[in-house]
Amino acid sequence: MNEQRPSLFDRAKEVLVGGVNSPVRAFGAVGGEPVIIERASGARLFDADGNEYLDFIGSWGAMILGHAHPAVSQAVAEQAAQGTSYGLTSELEIELAETIRSALPSVERIRFVSSGTEAAMSAIRLARGFARRPAILKFEGGYHGHADSFLVQAGSGLATLGIASSAGVPAAFAALTLNAPYNDARAVERIFATRRHEIAAVIVEPVAANMGVVPPEPGFLEGLRELTRRYGALLVFDEVITGFRLAWGGAQNAYRIQPDLTVLGKIIGGGMPVAAYGGRADLMKLMAPEGPVYQAGTLSGNPLAMRAGLATLAELRRPGVYEGLAARTQRLADGLREAAKSAGVAAQINVAGSLLTLFFAAEPVRDYASAKRSDTARFSRFFREMRARGILLPPSQFEALFLSAAHTDADIDRAIAAARESFAALAGA
Ligand code: KE4
């Protein structure tokens, strides 16, 4: 970098708030100047300073095939030549909707939108319209995007910044968002017992990934299904991360739990702005233009994005893709556990499919309270040690590593070797 010329990040900070378009990208929790990417391919990112990184962020889960997959790039290029947005329906939207419905039987009707926030926000509005109740129940450390209803004890970037909720959300509004500890169905039952007539829906990440990865304990999801049925509330699975990652379809197929509504995003757009909410037909028919609950979007079902999603899902249907992802994730987890142990570093590694989080914690992490007991200073040092060795982890203790089909066994072994050296550096510090 030329000393006279301001860095790209300096330039960015002159015009983008914090130099970023999403807070976690500022590397505030891990220190150092954030990377600014020039291009990406397969499992690799290349930054503007010519550095190459093995990528475990994967655009926060969207890039399950790896970056610039030929089938996806070709689909987008072809579609671009036929128009990028019509503002009217195209067959591509019907095709992607049919593909998703074939994978998720609980999704009888679906609506595409442009971000996970928009999808989750719309699903909650629908639930409130259906149940005619004002409150929702989420989980401490759960993250469902940045709509006002969700920014109460949320995970992801709020956890990273160490803030429980956001300024700008009226107290009266925040009071309608109830929180329970993840993996604690009895706490949910106690809340329903006193506020059953207020709660329209329970929204849950079937595998939590925004407090770091925390899988559901046996009986937790089943308990939520039973409690929501008993008290007439809807069960909303936020599968923005787990959808088409944990399995073909998503966590609801892996855990065999049928929610009333499902929120999707990331993978179904293959890196383009696509998200969706869907579920029981009798619920979805309450959405305009059929029903009284309103939601709309200029770029919803965008043809360019639909093509990227269709190409991505077509590749995920190939035999062995999920098995390979899970096997390589387990290989990484085993290697990290062994490396931490031999360095005498206290670490907990939570895995679900091709999601993984390395917590710098001595005790198991099963909810947000235990996740927050992690040594975030140690995580930050580990992040920087790994970055120096060309391995780019998500820049937060409270996020997930996302593996892709482009990560090879050699890539995994390289990451484990870098982790061995990084743990040693921590132990020696
Ligand atoms: P978006 O509005 O960012 O597309 O999606 C919101 C969302 C909803 N539900 C879940 C389970 C999510 O994980 C997300 C967004 N994920 C974060 C990373 N954990 C996005 C990264 C960022 O905020 O920059």
Short mmCIF file of C-alpha atoms and ligand atoms in Angstrom, two decimals:
data_model
loop_
_atom_site.label_atom_id
_atom_site.label_comp_id
_atom_site.label_asym_id
_atom_site.label_seq_id
_atom_site.Cartn_x
_atom_site.Cartn_y
_atom_site.Cartn_z
CA MET A 1 0.00 0.00 0.00
CA ASN A 2 1.48 3.40 -0.99
CA GLU A 3 1.96 5.41 2.23
CA GLN A 4 0.99 8.70 0.51
CA ARG A 5 -2.23 7.32 -0.93
CA PRO A 6 -4.96 6.92 1.69
CA SER A 7 -5.94 3.30 2.15
CA LEU A 8 -9.12 2.08 0.54
CA PHE A 9 -10.60 1.81 4.01
CA ASP A 10 -9.68 5.47 4.70
CA ARG A 11 -11.49 6.36 1.48
CA ALA A 12 -14.42 4.16 2.47
CA LYS A 13 -14.72 5.87 5.85
CA GLU A 14 -15.07 9.22 4.08
CA VAL A 15 -18.30 8.14 2.43
CA LEU A 16 -19.62 4.89 3.96
CA VAL A 17 -20.67 4.90 7.62
CA GLY A 18 -17.81 3.19 9.47
CA GLY A 19 -16.34 2.40 6.06
CA VAL A 20 -18.75 -0.48 5.60
CA ASN A 21 -22.23 -1.38 4.46
CA SER A 22 -22.75 -3.84 7.29
CA PRO A 23 -21.21 -3.38 10.76
CA VAL A 24 -19.46 -6.73 11.16
CA ARG A 25 -17.31 -5.99 8.10
CA ALA A 26 -15.48 -3.24 10.01
CA PHE A 27 -13.54 -5.86 12.03
CA GLY A 28 -14.28 -3.80 15.17
CA ALA A 29 -14.27 -6.87 17.39
CA VAL A 30 -11.02 -8.36 16.06
CA GLY A 31 -8.86 -5.30 15.34
CA GLY A 32 -6.72 -4.52 12.34
CA GLU A 33 -7.80 -2.90 9.11
CA PRO A 34 -10.67 -4.82 7.48
CA VAL A 35 -9.94 -6.62 4.25
CA ILE A 36 -11.39 -5.10 1.11
CA ILE A 37 -12.05 -7.74 -1.50
CA GLU A 38 -11.16 -7.40 -5.16
CA ARG A 39 -12.35 -10.81 -6.38
CA ALA A 40 -13.22 -14.29 -5.24
CA SER A 41 -13.06 -17.78 -6.67
CA GLY A 42 -13.92 -21.15 -5.19
CA ALA A 43 -12.92 -21.21 -1.51
CA ARG A 44 -10.67 -18.16 -1.91
CA LEU A 45 -10.89 -14.40 -1.53
CA PHE A 46 -8.35 -11.98 -2.99
CA ASP A 47 -8.07 -8.55 -1.40
CA ALA A 48 -7.15 -5.20 -2.92
CA ASP A 49 -3.61 -5.50 -1.53
CA GLY A 50 -2.96 -8.73 -3.41
CA ASN A 51 -3.44 -11.04 -0.43
CA GLU A 52 -5.11 -14.41 -0.88
CA TYR A 53 -7.27 -15.93 1.84
CA LEU A 54 -8.92 -19.28 2.38
CA ASP A 55 -12.46 -18.07 3.06
CA PHE A 56 -14.59 -19.37 5.94
CA ILE A 57 -17.08 -16.48 5.80
CA GLY A 58 -18.64 -17.49 2.49
CA SER A 59 -20.66 -14.28 2.34
CA TRP A 60 -22.23 -15.33 5.68
CA GLY A 61 -23.47 -18.60 4.25
CA ALA A 62 -24.72 -17.72 0.78
CA MET A 63 -21.72 -19.12 -1.07
CA ILE A 64 -22.24 -22.81 -0.26
CA LEU A 65 -20.89 -23.76 -3.71
CA GLY A 66 -17.88 -21.50 -3.33
CA HIS A 67 -17.33 -18.19 -5.09
CA ALA A 68 -17.87 -17.66 -8.84
CA HIS A 69 -19.17 -21.18 -9.44
CA PRO A 70 -19.23 -21.54 -13.26
CA ALA A 71 -22.86 -22.67 -13.36
CA VAL A 72 -23.99 -19.67 -11.30
CA SER A 73 -21.81 -17.14 -13.12
CA GLN A 74 -23.01 -18.40 -16.48
CA ALA A 75 -26.66 -18.26 -15.43
CA VAL A 76 -26.28 -14.68 -14.23
CA ALA A 77 -24.42 -13.61 -17.37
CA GLU A 78 -27.04 -15.17 -19.63
CA GLN A 79 -29.90 -13.55 -17.71
CA ALA A 80 -28.22 -10.14 -17.61
CA ALA A 81 -28.40 -10.08 -21.39
CA GLN A 82 -32.16 -10.67 -21.15
CA GLY A 83 -32.83 -8.00 -18.59
CA THR A 84 -32.07 -7.55 -14.91
CA SER A 85 -35.45 -6.53 -13.51
CA TYR A 86 -38.90 -6.48 -15.01
CA GLY A 87 -41.15 -5.24 -12.19
CA LEU A 88 -43.55 -7.89 -13.43
CA THR A 89 -43.68 -11.63 -12.88
CA SER A 90 -41.35 -13.97 -14.77
CA GLU A 91 -41.46 -17.75 -15.07
CA LEU A 92 -38.17 -17.87 -13.20
CA GLU A 93 -39.95 -16.91 -9.96
CA ILE A 94 -42.45 -19.72 -10.46
CA GLU A 95 -39.64 -22.19 -11.14
CA LEU A 96 -37.64 -21.30 -8.03
CA ALA A 97 -40.81 -21.33 -5.90
CA GLU A 98 -41.68 -24.81 -7.20
CA THR A 99 -38.17 -26.04 -6.48
CA ILE A 100 -38.28 -24.75 -2.91
CA ARG A 101 -41.77 -26.18 -2.33
CA SER A 102 -40.63 -29.58 -3.61
CA ALA A 103 -37.83 -29.49 -1.02
CA LEU A 104 -39.94 -28.10 1.86
CA PRO A 105 -43.45 -29.61 2.00
CA SER A 106 -44.39 -27.19 4.81
CA VAL A 107 -43.97 -24.32 2.34
CA GLU A 108 -47.24 -24.51 0.42
CA ARG A 109 -47.06 -20.88 -0.69
CA ILE A 110 -44.04 -18.60 -0.80
CA ARG A 111 -43.22 -14.93 -1.32
CA PHE A 112 -39.78 -13.78 -2.51
CA VAL A 113 -38.25 -10.63 -1.07
CA SER A 114 -34.74 -9.13 -1.18
CA SER A 115 -33.23 -9.75 2.25
CA GLY A 116 -33.58 -12.02 5.24
CA THR A 117 -34.66 -9.03 7.30
CA GLU A 118 -37.49 -8.32 4.90
CA ALA A 119 -38.55 -11.96 4.93
CA ALA A 120 -38.51 -12.33 8.71
CA MET A 121 -40.23 -8.98 9.22
CA SER A 122 -42.99 -9.97 6.79
CA ALA A 123 -43.45 -13.39 8.40
CA ILE A 124 -43.94 -11.75 11.79
CA ARG A 125 -46.40 -9.23 10.38
CA LEU A 126 -48.34 -12.13 8.89
CA ALA A 127 -48.29 -13.99 12.20
CA ARG A 128 -49.59 -10.91 14.03
CA GLY A 129 -52.26 -10.43 11.38
CA PHE A 130 -53.35 -14.05 11.63
CA ALA A 131 -53.30 -14.44 15.41
CA ARG A 132 -54.49 -10.90 16.10
CA ARG A 133 -51.93 -10.78 18.91
CA PRO A 134 -49.20 -8.13 19.32
CA ALA A 135 -46.22 -9.93 20.84
CA ILE A 136 -43.55 -12.27 19.48
CA LEU A 137 -41.16 -14.53 21.32
CA LYS A 138 -37.58 -14.92 20.12
CA PHE A 139 -34.44 -16.27 21.79
CA GLU A 140 -31.58 -14.43 23.47
CA GLY A 141 -28.79 -14.26 20.93
CA GLY A 142 -31.12 -15.09 18.06
CA TYR A 143 -30.84 -12.87 15.03
CA HIS A 144 -33.53 -12.40 12.42
CA GLY A 145 -32.31 -9.25 10.69
CA HIS A 146 -32.60 -5.63 11.74
CA ALA A 147 -36.36 -5.02 11.80
CA ASP A 148 -37.43 -3.23 14.99
CA SER A 149 -39.15 -6.28 16.44
CA PHE A 150 -35.96 -8.29 16.38
CA LEU A 151 -33.43 -5.86 17.84
CA VAL A 152 -34.02 -6.91 21.43
CA GLN A 153 -31.30 -9.11 22.97
CA ALA A 154 -30.29 -10.08 19.43
CA GLY A 155 -27.22 -11.92 18.26
CA SER A 156 -24.92 -11.49 15.25
CA GLY A 157 -23.68 -7.92 14.89
CA LEU A 158 -25.33 -6.73 18.13
CA ALA A 159 -23.58 -9.50 20.07
CA THR A 160 -20.35 -8.65 18.28
CA LEU A 161 -20.69 -5.00 19.31
CA GLY A 162 -21.78 -6.00 22.81
CA ILE A 163 -25.13 -4.19 22.61
CA ALA A 164 -28.36 -5.82 23.79
CA SER A 165 -30.67 -3.80 21.63
CA SER A 166 -30.65 -0.90 19.19
CA ALA A 167 -31.31 2.78 19.72
CA GLY A 168 -34.26 4.01 17.71
CA VAL A 169 -36.62 1.18 18.67
CA PRO A 170 -39.46 2.69 20.75
CA ALA A 171 -39.74 1.10 24.19
CA ALA A 172 -43.41 0.35 23.53
CA PHE A 173 -42.33 -1.63 20.49
CA ALA A 174 -39.47 -3.45 22.20
CA ALA A 175 -41.87 -4.47 24.98
CA LEU A 176 -43.70 -6.60 22.41
CA THR A 177 -40.60 -8.73 21.85
CA LEU A 178 -40.19 -11.40 24.50
CA ASN A 179 -37.00 -13.39 24.90
CA ALA A 180 -36.20 -16.80 26.33
CA PRO A 181 -32.89 -18.64 26.59
CA TYR A 182 -32.17 -20.91 23.60
CA ASN A 183 -32.58 -24.62 24.36
CA ASP A 184 -34.96 -23.84 27.23
CA ALA A 185 -38.49 -24.92 26.29
CA ARG A 186 -39.56 -24.73 29.93
CA ALA A 187 -38.75 -21.02 29.99
CA VAL A 188 -40.95 -20.64 26.90
CA GLU A 189 -43.73 -22.54 28.67
CA ARG A 190 -43.48 -20.20 31.68
CA ILE A 191 -43.80 -17.16 29.41
CA PHE A 192 -46.80 -18.61 27.60
CA ALA A 193 -48.43 -19.46 30.92
CA THR A 194 -48.63 -15.78 31.81
CA ARG A 195 -48.85 -14.13 28.37
CA ARG A 196 -50.55 -16.73 26.18
CA HIS A 197 -53.12 -14.30 24.78
CA GLU A 198 -50.47 -11.82 23.61
CA ILE A 199 -48.01 -14.03 21.71
CA ALA A 200 -48.60 -14.34 17.95
CA ALA A 201 -45.52 -16.39 17.15
CA VAL A 202 -42.31 -17.95 18.33
CA ILE A 203 -39.45 -17.31 15.89
CA VAL A 204 -36.39 -19.50 16.21
CA GLU A 205 -33.24 -20.40 14.33
CA PRO A 206 -33.63 -24.20 14.32
CA VAL A 207 -29.85 -24.31 14.64
CA ALA A 208 -28.70 -21.08 16.27
CA ALA A 209 -25.80 -19.54 14.34
CA ASN A 210 -25.82 -15.89 15.44
CA MET A 211 -24.53 -16.50 18.95
CA GLY A 212 -22.03 -18.76 17.33
CA VAL A 213 -23.30 -22.21 16.34
CA VAL A 214 -25.54 -23.75 19.00
CA PRO A 215 -27.47 -26.86 17.88
CA PRO A 216 -30.90 -27.56 19.36
CA GLU A 217 -30.81 -30.05 22.23
CA PRO A 218 -33.08 -33.10 21.92
CA GLY A 219 -36.67 -32.10 22.60
CA PHE A 220 -36.18 -28.34 22.26
CA LEU A 221 -37.69 -27.88 18.80
CA GLU A 222 -40.34 -30.52 19.52
CA GLY A 223 -41.19 -28.60 22.68
CA LEU A 224 -41.65 -25.36 20.75
CA ARG A 225 -43.89 -27.12 18.26
CA GLU A 226 -46.07 -28.52 21.02
CA LEU A 227 -46.23 -25.26 23.01
CA THR A 228 -47.14 -23.10 20.01
CA ARG A 229 -49.89 -25.53 19.06
CA ARG A 230 -51.19 -25.62 22.64
CA TYR A 231 -51.34 -21.82 22.96
CA GLY A 232 -52.49 -20.99 19.42
CA ALA A 233 -49.28 -19.24 18.37
CA LEU A 234 -47.41 -19.82 15.12
CA LEU A 235 -44.01 -21.50 14.96
CA VAL A 236 -41.66 -19.65 12.60
CA PHE A 237 -38.39 -21.31 11.59
CA ASP A 238 -35.81 -18.75 10.54
CA GLU A 239 -33.83 -20.86 8.06
CA VAL A 240 -31.97 -17.97 6.44
CA ILE A 241 -28.74 -19.75 7.39
CA THR A 242 -29.86 -23.39 7.74
CA GLY A 243 -32.10 -23.43 4.65
CA PHE A 244 -30.49 -25.67 2.00
CA ARG A 245 -27.34 -25.72 4.14
CA LEU A 246 -28.14 -28.24 6.83
CA ALA A 247 -29.79 -30.55 4.31
CA TRP A 248 -31.68 -30.32 1.04
CA GLY A 249 -34.57 -28.11 2.16
CA GLY A 250 -33.18 -27.30 5.56
CA ALA A 251 -33.22 -27.97 9.29
CA GLN A 252 -36.95 -28.77 9.32
CA ASN A 253 -36.19 -31.78 7.15
CA ALA A 254 -33.14 -32.77 9.18
CA TYR A 255 -35.02 -32.52 12.49
CA ARG A 256 -38.42 -33.56 11.08
CA ILE A 257 -40.32 -30.64 12.61
CA GLN A 258 -42.99 -28.88 10.55
CA PRO A 259 -43.15 -25.12 11.31
CA ASP A 260 -46.11 -22.98 10.30
CA LEU A 261 -43.91 -20.44 8.51
CA THR A 262 -40.34 -20.61 7.23
CA VAL A 263 -37.93 -17.77 6.48
CA LEU A 264 -35.24 -18.39 3.86
CA GLY A 265 -32.38 -16.40 2.33
CA LYS A 266 -28.66 -16.55 1.47
CA ILE A 267 -28.28 -19.89 -0.39
CA ILE A 268 -31.58 -19.63 -2.30
CA GLY A 269 -30.14 -16.56 -4.01
CA GLY A 270 -26.68 -18.00 -4.62
CA GLY A 271 -25.11 -14.71 -3.52
CA MET A 272 -27.71 -12.45 -5.13
CA PRO A 273 -30.30 -10.55 -3.03
CA VAL A 274 -32.99 -13.19 -2.59
CA ALA A 275 -34.91 -14.17 0.52
CA ALA A 276 -38.35 -15.61 1.05
CA TYR A 277 -41.04 -16.43 3.56
CA GLY A 278 -43.58 -19.14 3.12
CA GLY A 279 -45.64 -21.80 4.78
CA ARG A 280 -49.19 -23.00 5.26
CA ALA A 281 -51.43 -21.86 2.41
CA ASP A 282 -54.17 -20.74 4.80
CA LEU A 283 -51.67 -18.37 6.41
CA MET A 284 -49.94 -17.10 3.28
CA LYS A 285 -53.32 -16.30 1.67
CA LEU A 286 -53.65 -13.52 4.24
CA MET A 287 -50.92 -11.63 2.34
CA ALA A 288 -51.86 -9.01 -0.24
CA PRO A 289 -53.18 -9.16 -2.86
CA GLU A 290 -55.26 -12.08 -1.56
CA GLY A 291 -55.57 -10.89 2.01
CA PRO A 292 -55.35 -7.92 4.36
CA VAL A 293 -51.68 -8.17 5.43
CA TYR A 294 -49.59 -5.93 3.21
CA GLN A 295 -46.05 -6.47 1.91
CA ALA A 296 -44.47 -5.48 -1.41
CA GLY A 297 -41.08 -5.11 -3.07
CA THR A 298 -39.72 -3.51 -6.22
CA LEU A 299 -37.05 -6.14 -6.79
CA SER A 300 -38.85 -9.13 -5.28
CA GLY A 301 -38.36 -12.20 -7.48
CA ASN A 302 -35.74 -10.38 -9.52
CA PRO A 303 -34.99 -12.51 -12.61
CA LEU A 304 -31.20 -12.16 -12.32
CA ALA A 305 -31.34 -13.31 -8.70
CA MET A 306 -33.79 -16.08 -9.50
CA ARG A 307 -31.38 -17.51 -12.04
CA ALA A 308 -28.55 -17.46 -9.50
CA GLY A 309 -30.77 -19.26 -6.99
CA LEU A 310 -31.95 -21.85 -9.50
CA ALA A 311 -28.39 -22.58 -10.61
CA THR A 312 -27.23 -22.91 -7.00
CA LEU A 313 -30.00 -25.29 -5.97
CA ALA A 314 -29.48 -27.35 -9.11
CA GLU A 315 -25.86 -27.92 -8.07
CA LEU A 316 -26.88 -28.78 -4.50
CA ARG A 317 -29.10 -31.58 -5.79
CA ARG A 318 -26.08 -33.46 -7.06
CA PRO A 319 -25.45 -36.68 -5.10
CA GLY A 320 -22.99 -36.46 -2.24
CA VAL A 321 -22.80 -32.66 -1.91
CA TYR A 322 -24.17 -32.52 1.66
CA GLU A 323 -22.28 -35.60 2.76
CA GLY A 324 -19.03 -34.06 1.51
CA LEU A 325 -19.75 -30.75 3.24
CA ALA A 326 -20.49 -32.50 6.54
CA ALA A 327 -17.44 -34.75 6.30
CA ARG A 328 -15.04 -31.87 5.66
CA THR A 329 -16.62 -29.82 8.45
CA GLN A 330 -16.18 -32.71 10.86
CA ARG A 331 -12.56 -33.07 9.69
CA LEU A 332 -11.98 -29.41 10.48
CA ALA A 333 -13.70 -29.71 13.87
CA ASP A 334 -11.65 -32.76 14.83
CA GLY A 335 -8.44 -31.03 13.75
CA LEU A 336 -9.23 -27.86 15.66
CA ARG A 337 -10.14 -29.80 18.81
CA GLU A 338 -6.88 -31.73 18.69
CA ALA A 339 -4.85 -28.57 17.96
CA ALA A 340 -6.42 -26.63 20.84
CA LYS A 341 -5.96 -29.54 23.21
CA SER A 342 -2.31 -30.05 22.36
CA ALA A 343 -1.71 -26.32 22.87
CA GLY A 344 -3.55 -26.42 26.18
CA VAL A 345 -6.08 -23.83 24.97
CA ALA A 346 -9.62 -24.14 26.36
CA ALA A 347 -11.96 -24.35 23.38
CA GLN A 348 -15.44 -25.65 22.62
CA ILE A 349 -16.26 -26.49 19.03
CA ASN A 350 -19.92 -26.64 18.04
CA VAL A 351 -20.80 -28.18 14.69
CA ALA A 352 -24.02 -28.54 12.72
CA GLY A 353 -23.73 -29.79 9.14
CA SER A 354 -21.31 -27.40 7.44
CA LEU A 355 -21.55 -24.78 10.19
CA LEU A 356 -18.92 -24.55 12.92
CA THR A 357 -17.96 -22.18 15.73
CA LEU A 358 -14.81 -22.36 17.84
CA PHE A 359 -15.65 -20.84 21.22
CA PHE A 360 -12.76 -19.87 23.50
CA ALA A 361 -14.62 -21.31 26.45
CA ALA A 362 -13.86 -23.98 29.03
CA GLU A 363 -17.48 -25.15 29.36
CA PRO A 364 -19.97 -26.33 26.71
CA VAL A 365 -21.85 -23.57 24.89
CA ARG A 366 -25.58 -24.32 24.76
CA ASP A 367 -27.16 -20.83 24.81
CA TYR A 368 -26.34 -17.13 24.59
CA ALA A 369 -25.35 -16.80 28.25
CA SER A 370 -22.72 -19.52 27.91
CA ALA A 371 -21.60 -18.17 24.53
CA LYS A 372 -21.01 -14.75 26.10
CA ARG A 373 -18.70 -16.33 28.67
CA SER A 374 -16.23 -16.99 25.84
CA ASP A 375 -12.88 -15.23 25.92
CA THR A 376 -13.48 -12.79 23.07
CA ALA A 377 -10.01 -11.27 23.48
CA ARG A 378 -8.51 -14.68 22.80
CA PHE A 379 -10.83 -15.15 19.83
CA SER A 380 -9.65 -11.78 18.42
CA ARG A 381 -5.98 -12.76 18.81
CA PHE A 382 -6.69 -16.13 17.17
CA PHE A 383 -8.51 -14.39 14.31
CA ARG A 384 -5.48 -12.17 13.68
CA GLU A 385 -3.04 -15.09 13.87
CA MET A 386 -5.13 -17.05 11.37
CA ARG A 387 -5.49 -14.01 9.11
CA ALA A 388 -1.71 -13.61 9.10
CA ARG A 389 -1.54 -17.21 7.85
CA GLY A 390 -4.04 -16.57 5.06
CA ILE A 391 -7.09 -18.05 6.76
CA LEU A 392 -10.07 -15.71 7.00
CA LEU A 393 -12.53 -16.55 9.77
CA PRO A 394 -15.74 -14.61 10.42
CA PRO A 395 -14.54 -11.53 12.39
CA SER A 396 -16.64 -12.29 15.47
CA GLN A 397 -16.83 -14.90 18.19
CA PHE A 398 -20.61 -14.90 17.72
CA GLU A 399 -20.72 -15.95 14.08
CA ALA A 400 -20.32 -19.26 12.26
CA LEU A 401 -17.65 -20.59 9.97
CA PHE A 402 -19.34 -21.52 6.70
CA LEU A 403 -17.79 -24.28 4.62
CA SER A 404 -18.44 -24.60 0.90
CA ALA A 405 -18.36 -27.42 -1.61
CA ALA A 406 -15.22 -25.74 -2.97
CA HIS A 407 -13.21 -26.37 0.23
CA THR A 408 -10.98 -29.41 -0.31
CA ASP A 409 -9.42 -31.76 2.21
CA ALA A 410 -6.11 -30.00 1.50
CA ASP A 411 -7.75 -26.66 2.37
CA ILE A 412 -9.01 -28.14 5.64
CA ASP A 413 -5.59 -29.53 6.48
CA ARG A 414 -4.05 -26.12 5.73
CA ALA A 415 -6.53 -24.44 8.07
CA ILE A 416 -5.77 -26.98 10.80
CA ALA A 417 -2.02 -26.44 10.42
CA ALA A 418 -2.53 -22.67 10.66
CA ALA A 419 -4.72 -23.20 13.74
CA ARG A 420 -2.01 -25.32 15.37
CA GLU A 421 0.47 -22.47 14.98
CA SER A 422 -2.10 -19.88 16.04
CA PHE A 423 -3.05 -21.79 19.19
CA ALA A 424 0.64 -22.11 20.02
CA ALA A 425 1.03 -18.36 19.64
CA LEU A 426 -1.90 -17.86 22.03
CA ALA A 427 -0.54 -20.33 24.54
CA GLY A 428 2.84 -18.63 24.39
CA ALA A 429 1.33 -15.16 24.84
P1 KE4 B 1 -30.20 -10.13 5.92
O1 KE4 B 1 -31.23 -9.05 6.11
O2 KE4 B 1 -28.83 -9.73 6.46
O3 KE4 B 1 -30.14 -10.63 4.47
O4 KE4 B 1 -30.64 -11.42 6.75
C1 KE4 B 1 -30.92 -11.26 8.11
C2 KE4 B 1 -30.81 -12.61 8.82
C3 KE4 B 1 -31.96 -13.27 9.18
N1 KE4 B 1 -31.93 -14.47 9.81
C4 KE4 B 1 -30.74 -15.06 10.09
C5 KE4 B 1 -30.74 -16.39 10.79
C6 KE4 B 1 -29.52 -14.43 9.73
O5 KE4 B 1 -28.34 -15.04 10.04
C7 KE4 B 1 -29.54 -13.19 9.08
C8 KE4 B 1 -28.28 -12.46 8.67
N2 KE4 B 1 -27.04 -13.08 9.01
C9 KE4 B 1 -25.93 -12.20 9.27
C10 KE4 B 1 -24.72 -13.05 9.66
N3 KE4 B 1 -24.96 -13.88 10.78
C11 KE4 B 1 -25.65 -11.30 8.10
C12 KE4 B 1 -24.26 -10.68 8.09
C13 KE4 B 1 -24.33 -9.19 8.32
O6 KE4 B 1 -25.16 -8.74 9.15
O7 KE4 B 1 -23.51 -8.48 7.67
#
